[in-house]
Amino acid sequence: MDNKLLRMIAVIELLAIFLIWELLAVFQWFPTYLSSPLAIFKSMGELWLDGDLLNHIGSSLFRSLMGFLLVVIVGVTLGILAGYYRRVGTFFDPIVNTLNPIPKIALLPILMVWFGISDTTRILIIFLTAFFPCFVATRDGVKSIKQVYLWSGQNMGASTFQLLRKIVFPVTLPKIFDGLRVSLGLTFVMMFSSEIIGAANGFGLGFLILNADLGGRTDYMFAGVAFIGLLGFIFDKLLLTIRGKVLWWDVNKA
Amino acid sequence: MTKKNAAMEIENLRKVYSTKNEDTVAIKDVSLTIPEGKFVSIVGPSGCGKSTFLHIVGGFIEKSSGKVKVRGKEVEKPGPDRGMMFQESALFPWLNVFDNVAWGLDIQGMPKKEKNEIVERYLKLVRLWEFRNQLPSQLSGGMRQRISLARILAFDPEVLLMDEPFGALDAQTREEMQVELLRIWSESKKSVLFVTHDIEEAVFLSDTVVVFSGRPAVISEVIDIKFPRPRDLNLYKSPEFRDYRNQIWDLLHQEHHKPVQIVSEVVNG
């Protein structure tokens, strides 16, 4: 009941914004480079029919999701080790504390020197940005595990590997998902940033937006932005759905 | 050296907490022998180190010096030869009751058929077999502790260590749990080292009550409780029970008289 109401308010809010925007555009109170919702919607349709859109989306998703996959594997593993072993944590602390505040996009020129204008460079920059929230959340989650869980495991004769895999990992999963959700959002932010290099040829929503800019098609630019937003939304919901399935036992508490 | 009928032997156990400025002695050279098949409780004022003592026997906390042996084998780290029950529920919230009890057997790589039989036997022993598919969070505190007990008995430790396992329960549930524990214990007859701050609980359950004095912990008295078994809750009403209770109460409160007098002097002065 409450959820339904909130969802209705959200829809009405969005519709109201679009309506006002549309009216401002129709009465030409807005400069034309701000386009209008209907024009953008129409452009989205044109892009869809054009055929290249799926290639753009496919390329962008490949980069984002490869970066995200690396975050899941490397971020969670290192986070667990850094949280569980004090020495590993101490080793990573200065590295993380120095690198975390750097805008990772500043590393893009360096990566370009190393790996050229390539998907390797793009995936790495996405990974470097999205790694930190996942790593930090996992590490802190492991650090806050109740001691009795670990003691119980040891009491039943579990090896360290069994403790990590069968106690530390599942207990920390809610925190890991929290971190991954922030990371996932960042992969979509960085996906666009990484695609501003080598935009002249190739596929990707970032390319699409930049090329539309060069062609003076404001509506296409907005359409590209809308597609990124849509993808981000869909994958966020997907992550939440997986979270709900995996953490079914946590639902009662929430 | 090792006495043949001793389940647990603790010799000159000492625990010192060291900080930069000072050393605090928490346990001062305590020696204690728990005979095979006996139920021994430790009572003492809170913060006296009785729980630390038990955690050292469990291998969870390092000792400073002395010896801890379980059936002749020296204790260095936690292990399945000593089943430890904690005050707060240590059940894993992401596993149902069945999988919680099966956890220690899974770790050993026990075949499924054998594992299922053992889990069923102990869940039936604690009378919670019908709840096997529930999550721990769906059960009451008393039920959770019964499942903890089943989980420990399932991996068949040589001795049981219990750290105020009913401390978080309300008075009535606690009494029910005491009766349950005696019933279950009478079927397994494992040696038990039980820590509690509740004098009556210790008298009701134990063959022997060991009274710890305040920090640093030393043994101030060892009292044999000579009630026959099986025992039931009517025991609480008997005059002999009162006598044991009062005796231990006096021992515990000798400690507390000193600070009370100091306070009253300050008030009067």
JSON list of C-alpha atoms in Angstrom, two decimals, chain A residues 28-206:
[
{"chain": "A", "resi": 28, "resn": "GLN", "atom": "CA", "xyz": [9.71, 28.50, -26.95]},
{"chain": "A", "resi": 29, "resn": "TRP", "atom": "CA", "xyz": [10.54, 29.90, -23.55]},
{"chain": "A", "resi": 30, "resn": "PHE", "atom": "CA", "xyz": [13.48, 27.51, -23.66]},
{"chain": "A", "resi": 31, "resn": "PRO", "atom": "CA", "xyz": [16.41, 27.80, -26.05]},
{"chain": "A", "resi": 32, "resn": "THR", "atom": "CA", "xyz": [16.18, 25.10, -28.73]},
{"chain": "A", "resi": 33, "resn": "TYR", "atom": "CA", "xyz": [19.37, 23.36, -27.57]},
{"chain": "A", "resi": 34, "resn": "LEU", "atom": "CA", "xyz": [17.45, 22.15, -24.56]},
{"chain": "A", "resi": 35, "resn": "SER", "atom": "CA", "xyz": [15.21, 20.14, -26.86]},
{"chain": "A", "resi": 36, "resn": "SER", "atom": "CA", "xyz": [11.95, 18.72, -25.48]},
{"chain": "A", "resi": 37, "resn": "PRO", "atom": "CA", "xyz": [10.83, 15.41, -23.98]},
{"chain": "A", "resi": 38, "resn": "LEU", "atom": "CA", "xyz": [8.71, 14.45, -26.98]},
{"chain": "A", "resi": 39, "resn": "ALA", "atom": "CA", "xyz": [11.51, 15.28, -29.41]},
{"chain": "A", "resi": 40, "resn": "ILE", "atom": "CA", "xyz": [13.94, 13.23, -27.30]},
{"chain": "A", "resi": 41, "resn": "PHE", "atom": "CA", "xyz": [11.49, 10.38, -27.12]},
{"chain": "A", "resi": 42, "resn": "LYS", "atom": "CA", "xyz": [11.07, 10.51, -30.89]},
{"chain": "A", "resi": 43, "resn": "SER", "atom": "CA", "xyz": [14.86, 10.52, -31.32]},
{"chain": "A", "resi": 44, "resn": "MET", "atom": "CA", "xyz": [15.17, 7.51, -29.07]},
{"chain": "A", "resi": 45, "resn": "GLY", "atom": "CA", "xyz": [12.75, 5.75, -31.39]},
{"chain": "A", "resi": 46, "resn": "GLU", "atom": "CA", "xyz": [14.69, 6.81, -34.48]},
{"chain": "A", "resi": 47, "resn": "LEU", "atom": "CA", "xyz": [17.94, 5.60, -32.98]},
{"chain": "A", "resi": 48, "resn": "TRP", "atom": "CA", "xyz": [16.28, 2.33, -32.11]},
{"chain": "A", "resi": 49, "resn": "LEU", "atom": "CA", "xyz": [15.07, 1.83, -35.69]},
{"chain": "A", "resi": 50, "resn": "ASP", "atom": "CA", "xyz": [18.36, 3.02, -37.11]},
{"chain": "A", "resi": 51, "resn": "GLY", "atom": "CA", "xyz": [19.96, -0.28, -36.14]},
{"chain": "A", "resi": 52, "resn": "ASP", "atom": "CA", "xyz": [23.24, 0.97, -34.76]},
{"chain": "A", "resi": 53, "resn": "LEU", "atom": "CA", "xyz": [21.75, 1.56, -31.33]},
{"chain": "A", "resi": 54, "resn": "LEU", "atom": "CA", "xyz": [22.06, -2.06, -30.25]},
{"chain": "A", "resi": 55, "resn": "ASN", "atom": "CA", "xyz": [25.72, -1.98, -31.25]},
{"chain": "A", "resi": 56, "resn": "HIS", "atom": "CA", "xyz": [26.21, 1.18, -29.20]},
{"chain": "A", "resi": 57, "resn": "ILE", "atom": "CA", "xyz": [24.45, -0.31, -26.20]},
{"chain": "A", "resi": 58, "resn": "GLY", "atom": "CA", "xyz": [26.25, -3.63, -26.62]},
{"chain": "A", "resi": 59, "resn": "SER", "atom": "CA", "xyz": [29.69, -2.01, -26.70]},
{"chain": "A", "resi": 60, "resn": "SER", "atom": "CA", "xyz": [28.93, 0.19, -23.70]},
{"chain": "A", "resi": 61, "resn": "LEU", "atom": "CA", "xyz": [27.48, -2.67, -21.69]},
{"chain": "A", "resi": 62, "resn": "PHE", "atom": "CA", "xyz": [30.46, -4.87, -22.52]},
{"chain": "A", "resi": 63, "resn": "ARG", "atom": "CA", "xyz": [32.83, -2.24, -21.09]},
{"chain": "A", "resi": 64, "resn": "SER", "atom": "CA", "xyz": [30.73, -1.47, -18.00]},
{"chain": "A", "resi": 65, "resn": "LEU", "atom": "CA", "xyz": [29.99, -5.06, -17.14]},
{"chain": "A", "resi": 66, "resn": "MET", "atom": "CA", "xyz": [33.56, -6.26, -17.69]},
{"chain": "A", "resi": 67, "resn": "GLY", "atom": "CA", "xyz": [34.70, -3.49, -15.35]},
{"chain": "A", "resi": 68, "resn": "PHE", "atom": "CA", "xyz": [32.00, -4.45, -12.87]},
{"chain": "A", "resi": 69, "resn": "LEU", "atom": "CA", "xyz": [32.89, -8.14, -13.08]},
{"chain": "A", "resi": 70, "resn": "LEU", "atom": "CA", "xyz": [36.51, -7.27, -12.25]},
{"chain": "A", "resi": 71, "resn": "VAL", "atom": "CA", "xyz": [35.24, -5.21, -9.28]},
{"chain": "A", "resi": 72, "resn": "VAL", "atom": "CA", "xyz": [33.17, -8.16, -8.03]},
{"chain": "A", "resi": 73, "resn": "ILE", "atom": "CA", "xyz": [36.08, -10.60, -8.26]},
{"chain": "A", "resi": 74, "resn": "VAL", "atom": "CA", "xyz": [39.00, -8.41, -7.19]},
{"chain": "A", "resi": 75, "resn": "GLY", "atom": "CA", "xyz": [37.15, -6.03, -4.87]},
{"chain": "A", "resi": 76, "resn": "VAL", "atom": "CA", "xyz": [35.34, -8.70, -2.88]},
{"chain": "A", "resi": 77, "resn": "THR", "atom": "CA", "xyz": [38.35, -11.01, -2.62]},
{"chain": "A", "resi": 78, "resn": "LEU", "atom": "CA", "xyz": [40.78, -8.30, -1.54]},
{"chain": "A", "resi": 79, "resn": "GLY", "atom": "CA", "xyz": [38.15, -6.76, 0.74]},
{"chain": "A", "resi": 80, "resn": "ILE", "atom": "CA", "xyz": [37.62, -10.04, 2.55]},
{"chain": "A", "resi": 81, "resn": "LEU", "atom": "CA", "xyz": [41.36, -10.63, 2.94]},
{"chain": "A", "resi": 82, "resn": "ALA", "atom": "CA", "xyz": [42.00, -7.05, 4.06]},
{"chain": "A", "resi": 83, "resn": "GLY", "atom": "CA", "xyz": [39.19, -7.27, 6.60]},
{"chain": "A", "resi": 84, "resn": "TYR", "atom": "CA", "xyz": [40.12, -10.68, 7.95]},
{"chain": "A", "resi": 85, "resn": "TYR", "atom": "CA", "xyz": [43.91, -10.45, 8.11]},
{"chain": "A", "resi": 86, "resn": "ARG", "atom": "CA", "xyz": [45.08, -7.39, 9.97]},
{"chain": "A", "resi": 87, "resn": "ARG", "atom": "CA", "xyz": [48.39, -7.38, 8.10]},
{"chain": "A", "resi": 88, "resn": "VAL", "atom": "CA", "xyz": [46.72, -7.42, 4.70]},
{"chain": "A", "resi": 89, "resn": "GLY", "atom": "CA", "xyz": [44.48, -4.59, 5.88]},
{"chain": "A", "resi": 90, "resn": "THR", "atom": "CA", "xyz": [47.47, -2.59, 7.12]},
{"chain": "A", "resi": 91, "resn": "PHE", "atom": "CA", "xyz": [49.19, -3.18, 3.79]},
{"chain": "A", "resi": 92, "resn": "PHE", "atom": "CA", "xyz": [46.24, -1.87, 1.78]},
{"chain": "A", "resi": 93, "resn": "ASP", "atom": "CA", "xyz": [45.34, 1.06, 4.04]},
{"chain": "A", "resi": 94, "resn": "PRO", "atom": "CA", "xyz": [47.89, 3.59, 2.74]},
{"chain": "A", "resi": 95, "resn": "ILE", "atom": "CA", "xyz": [47.33, 2.54, -0.89]},
{"chain": "A", "resi": 96, "resn": "VAL", "atom": "CA", "xyz": [43.57, 2.82, -0.62]},
{"chain": "A", "resi": 97, "resn": "ASN", "atom": "CA", "xyz": [43.65, 6.05, 1.37]},
{"chain": "A", "resi": 98, "resn": "THR", "atom": "CA", "xyz": [45.90, 7.70, -1.22]},
{"chain": "A", "resi": 99, "resn": "LEU", "atom": "CA", "xyz": [44.21, 6.40, -4.35]},
{"chain": "A", "resi": 100, "resn": "ASN", "atom": "CA", "xyz": [40.60, 6.68, -3.21]},
{"chain": "A", "resi": 101, "resn": "PRO", "atom": "CA", "xyz": [40.35, 10.51, -3.30]},
{"chain": "A", "resi": 102, "resn": "ILE", "atom": "CA", "xyz": [42.05, 10.78, -6.72]},
{"chain": "A", "resi": 103, "resn": "PRO", "atom": "CA", "xyz": [39.56, 11.30, -9.55]},
{"chain": "A", "resi": 104, "resn": "LYS", "atom": "CA", "xyz": [40.40, 8.16, -11.45]},
{"chain": "A", "resi": 105, "resn": "ILE", "atom": "CA", "xyz": [39.67, 9.86, -14.77]},
{"chain": "A", "resi": 106, "resn": "ALA", "atom": "CA", "xyz": [42.97, 11.69, -14.20]},
{"chain": "A", "resi": 107, "resn": "LEU", "atom": "CA", "xyz": [44.67, 8.36, -14.80]},
{"chain": "A", "resi": 108, "resn": "LEU", "atom": "CA", "xyz": [43.11, 8.02, -18.23]},
{"chain": "A", "resi": 109, "resn": "PRO", "atom": "CA", "xyz": [46.00, 9.68, -20.13]},
{"chain": "A", "resi": 110, "resn": "ILE", "atom": "CA", "xyz": [48.46, 7.39, -18.32]},
{"chain": "A", "resi": 111, "resn": "LEU", "atom": "CA", "xyz": [46.44, 4.29, -19.14]},
{"chain": "A", "resi": 112, "resn": "MET", "atom": "CA", "xyz": [46.22, 5.49, -22.75]},
{"chain": "A", "resi": 113, "resn": "VAL", "atom": "CA", "xyz": [50.00, 5.61, -22.92]},
{"chain": "A", "resi": 114, "resn": "TRP", "atom": "CA", "xyz": [50.16, 2.05, -21.60]},
{"chain": "A", "resi": 115, "resn": "PHE", "atom": "CA", "xyz": [47.28, 0.40, -23.38]},
{"chain": "A", "resi": 116, "resn": "GLY", "atom": "CA", "xyz": [46.44, 2.82, -26.21]},
{"chain": "A", "resi": 117, "resn": "ILE", "atom": "CA", "xyz": [42.93, 3.91, -27.08]},
{"chain": "A", "resi": 118, "resn": "SER", "atom": "CA", "xyz": [41.41, 0.53, -26.42]},
{"chain": "A", "resi": 119, "resn": "ASP", "atom": "CA", "xyz": [38.74, -1.29, -24.48]},
{"chain": "A", "resi": 120, "resn": "THR", "atom": "CA", "xyz": [41.48, -2.42, -22.09]},
{"chain": "A", "resi": 121, "resn": "THR", "atom": "CA", "xyz": [42.04, 1.21, -21.14]},
{"chain": "A", "resi": 122, "resn": "ARG", "atom": "CA", "xyz": [38.30, 1.84, -20.80]},
{"chain": "A", "resi": 123, "resn": "ILE", "atom": "CA", "xyz": [37.61, -1.26, -18.73]},
{"chain": "A", "resi": 124, "resn": "LEU", "atom": "CA", "xyz": [40.56, -0.49, -16.47]},
{"chain": "A", "resi": 125, "resn": "ILE", "atom": "CA", "xyz": [39.42, 3.06, -15.80]},
{"chain": "A", "resi": 126, "resn": "ILE", "atom": "CA", "xyz": [35.92, 1.78, -15.01]},
{"chain": "A", "resi": 127, "resn": "PHE", "atom": "CA", "xyz": [37.39, -0.87, -12.72]},
{"chain": "A", "resi": 128, "resn": "LEU", "atom": "CA", "xyz": [39.69, 1.57, -10.92]},
{"chain": "A", "resi": 129, "resn": "THR", "atom": "CA", "xyz": [36.80, 3.90, -10.13]},
{"chain": "A", "resi": 130, "resn": "ALA", "atom": "CA", "xyz": [34.27, 1.29, -9.10]},
{"chain": "A", "resi": 131, "resn": "PHE", "atom": "CA", "xyz": [36.74, -0.83, -7.12]},
{"chain": "A", "resi": 132, "resn": "PHE", "atom": "CA", "xyz": [36.93, 1.36, -4.03]},
{"chain": "A", "resi": 133, "resn": "PRO", "atom": "CA", "xyz": [33.33, 1.41, -2.75]},
{"chain": "A", "resi": 134, "resn": "CYS", "atom": "CA", "xyz": [33.15, -2.36, -3.09]},
{"chain": "A", "resi": 135, "resn": "PHE", "atom": "CA", "xyz": [36.53, -2.92, -1.45]},
{"chain": "A", "resi": 136, "resn": "VAL", "atom": "CA", "xyz": [35.88, -0.57, 1.46]},
{"chain": "A", "resi": 137, "resn": "ALA", "atom": "CA", "xyz": [32.36, -1.90, 2.14]},
{"chain": "A", "resi": 138, "resn": "THR", "atom": "CA", "xyz": [33.55, -5.52, 2.04]},
{"chain": "A", "resi": 139, "resn": "ARG", "atom": "CA", "xyz": [36.57, -4.84, 4.25]},
{"chain": "A", "resi": 140, "resn": "ASP", "atom": "CA", "xyz": [34.56, -2.96, 6.87]},
{"chain": "A", "resi": 141, "resn": "GLY", "atom": "CA", "xyz": [31.81, -5.58, 6.73]},
{"chain": "A", "resi": 142, "resn": "VAL", "atom": "CA", "xyz": [34.30, -8.35, 7.48]},
{"chain": "A", "resi": 143, "resn": "LYS", "atom": "CA", "xyz": [35.81, -6.32, 10.31]},
{"chain": "A", "resi": 144, "resn": "SER", "atom": "CA", "xyz": [32.41, -6.00, 11.98]},
{"chain": "A", "resi": 145, "resn": "ILE", "atom": "CA", "xyz": [31.58, -9.73, 12.01]},
{"chain": "A", "resi": 146, "resn": "LYS", "atom": "CA", "xyz": [30.41, -10.99, 15.39]},
{"chain": "A", "resi": 147, "resn": "GLN", "atom": "CA", "xyz": [33.26, -12.86, 17.06]},
{"chain": "A", "resi": 148, "resn": "VAL", "atom": "CA", "xyz": [31.01, -15.76, 18.12]},
{"chain": "A", "resi": 149, "resn": "TYR", "atom": "CA", "xyz": [30.38, -16.73, 14.49]},
{"chain": "A", "resi": 150, "resn": "LEU", "atom": "CA", "xyz": [34.10, -17.18, 13.88]},
{"chain": "A", "resi": 151, "resn": "TRP", "atom": "CA", "xyz": [34.60, -18.88, 17.23]},
{"chain": "A", "resi": 152, "resn": "SER", "atom": "CA", "xyz": [31.75, -21.25, 16.50]},
{"chain": "A", "resi": 153, "resn": "GLY", "atom": "CA", "xyz": [33.27, -22.14, 13.16]},
{"chain": "A", "resi": 154, "resn": "GLN", "atom": "CA", "xyz": [36.66, -22.79, 14.72]},
{"chain": "A", "resi": 155, "resn": "ASN", "atom": "CA", "xyz": [34.97, -24.76, 17.46]},
{"chain": "A", "resi": 156, "resn": "MET", "atom": "CA", "xyz": [33.49, -27.06, 14.83]},
{"chain": "A", "resi": 157, "resn": "GLY", "atom": "CA", "xyz": [36.91, -27.58, 13.31]},
{"chain": "A", "resi": 158, "resn": "ALA", "atom": "CA", "xyz": [36.73, -25.29, 10.28]},
{"chain": "A", "resi": 159, "resn": "SER", "atom": "CA", "xyz": [39.96, -24.42, 8.47]},
{"chain": "A", "resi": 160, "resn": "THR", "atom": "CA", "xyz": [40.71, -20.76, 7.73]},
{"chain": "A", "resi": 161, "resn": "PHE", "atom": "CA", "xyz": [39.59, -21.23, 4.13]},
{"chain": "A", "resi": 162, "resn": "GLN", "atom": "CA", "xyz": [36.32, -22.79, 5.31]},
{"chain": "A", "resi": 163, "resn": "LEU", "atom": "CA", "xyz": [35.82, -19.91, 7.76]},
{"chain": "A", "resi": 164, "resn": "LEU", "atom": "CA", "xyz": [36.30, -17.37, 4.97]},
{"chain": "A", "resi": 165, "resn": "ARG", "atom": "CA", "xyz": [34.11, -19.17, 2.46]},
{"chain": "A", "resi": 166, "resn": "LYS", "atom": "CA", "xyz": [31.34, -20.52, 4.70]},
{"chain": "A", "resi": 167, "resn": "ILE", "atom": "CA", "xyz": [31.07, -17.86, 7.43]},
{"chain": "A", "resi": 168, "resn": "VAL", "atom": "CA", "xyz": [32.87, -14.62, 6.60]},
{"chain": "A", "resi": 169, "resn": "PHE", "atom": "CA", "xyz": [31.56, -14.41, 3.03]},
{"chain": "A", "resi": 170, "resn": "PRO", "atom": "CA", "xyz": [27.86, -15.10, 3.73]},
{"chain": "A", "resi": 171, "resn": "VAL", "atom": "CA", "xyz": [27.78, -12.88, 6.84]},
{"chain": "A", "resi": 172, "resn": "THR", "atom": "CA", "xyz": [29.33, -10.02, 4.91]},
{"chain": "A", "resi": 173, "resn": "LEU", "atom": "CA", "xyz": [27.11, -10.40, 1.83]},
{"chain": "A", "resi": 174, "resn": "PRO", "atom": "CA", "xyz": [24.60, -7.67, 2.80]},
{"chain": "A", "resi": 175, "resn": "LYS", "atom": "CA", "xyz": [27.46, -5.17, 3.16]},
{"chain": "A", "resi": 176, "resn": "ILE", "atom": "CA", "xyz": [29.06, -6.45, -0.05]},
{"chain": "A", "resi": 177, "resn": "PHE", "atom": "CA", "xyz": [25.83, -5.81, -1.95]},
{"chain": "A", "resi": 178, "resn": "ASP", "atom": "CA", "xyz": [25.65, -2.29, -0.50]},
{"chain": "A", "resi": 179, "resn": "GLY", "atom": "CA", "xyz": [29.15, -1.61, -1.82]},
{"chain": "A", "resi": 180, "resn": "LEU", "atom": "CA", "xyz": [28.43, -3.25, -5.18]},
{"chain": "A", "resi": 181, "resn": "ARG", "atom": "CA", "xyz": [25.40, -1.06, -5.69]},
{"chain": "A", "resi": 182, "resn": "VAL", "atom": "CA", "xyz": [27.52, 2.08, -5.41]},
{"chain": "A", "resi": 183, "resn": "SER", "atom": "CA", "xyz": [30.14, 0.46, -7.65]},
{"chain": "A", "resi": 184, "resn": "LEU", "atom": "CA", "xyz": [27.57, -0.43, -10.28]},
{"chain": "A", "resi": 185, "resn": "GLY", "atom": "CA", "xyz": [26.38, 3.16, -10.50]},
{"chain": "A", "resi": 186, "resn": "LEU", "atom": "CA", "xyz": [29.97, 4.31, -10.93]},
{"chain": "A", "resi": 187, "resn": "THR", "atom": "CA", "xyz": [30.60, 1.85, -13.78]},
{"chain": "A", "resi": 188, "resn": "PHE", "atom": "CA", "xyz": [27.90, 3.61, -15.79]},
{"chain": "A", "resi": 189, "resn": "VAL", "atom": "CA", "xyz": [29.33, 7.04, -14.93]},
{"chain": "A", "resi": 190, "resn": "MET", "atom": "CA", "xyz": [32.79, 5.93, -16.01]},
{"chain": "A", "resi": 191, "resn": "MET", "atom": "CA", "xyz": [31.49, 4.15, -19.08]},
{"chain": "A", "resi": 192, "resn": "PHE", "atom": "CA", "xyz": [30.62, 7.50, -20.62]},
{"chain": "A", "resi": 193, "resn": "SER", "atom": "CA", "xyz": [33.85, 9.14, -19.44]},
{"chain": "A", "resi": 194, "resn": "SER", "atom": "CA", "xyz": [35.92, 6.34, -20.92]},
{"chain": "A", "resi": 195, "resn": "GLU", "atom": "CA", "xyz": [34.16, 6.63, -24.25]},
{"chain": "A", "resi": 196, "resn": "ILE", "atom": "CA", "xyz": [35.07, 10.25, -24.81]},
{"chain": "A", "resi": 197, "resn": "ILE", "atom": "CA", "xyz": [38.40, 8.96, -26.07]},
{"chain": "A", "resi": 198, "resn": "GLY", "atom": "CA", "xyz": [38.59, 7.76, -29.67]},
{"chain": "A", "resi": 199, "resn": "ALA", "atom": "CA", "xyz": [35.02, 8.74, -30.34]},
{"chain": "A", "resi": 200, "resn": "ALA", "atom": "CA", "xyz": [35.54, 9.28, -34.09]},
{"chain": "A", "resi": 201, "resn": "ASN", "atom": "CA", "xyz": [34.88, 5.68, -34.92]},
{"chain": "A", "resi": 202, "resn": "GLY", "atom": "CA", "xyz": [33.50, 2.76, -33.02]},
{"chain": "A", "resi": 203, "resn": "PHE", "atom": "CA", "xyz": [30.46, 2.02, -30.93]},
{"chain": "A", "resi": 204, "resn": "GLY", "atom": "CA", "xyz": [29.27, 3.09, -27.51]},
{"chain": "A", "resi": 205, "resn": "LEU", "atom": "CA", "xyz": [26.65, 5.41, -26.03]},
{"chain": "A", "resi": 206, "resn": "GLY", "atom": "CA", "xyz": [29.41, 7.88, -25.19]}
]
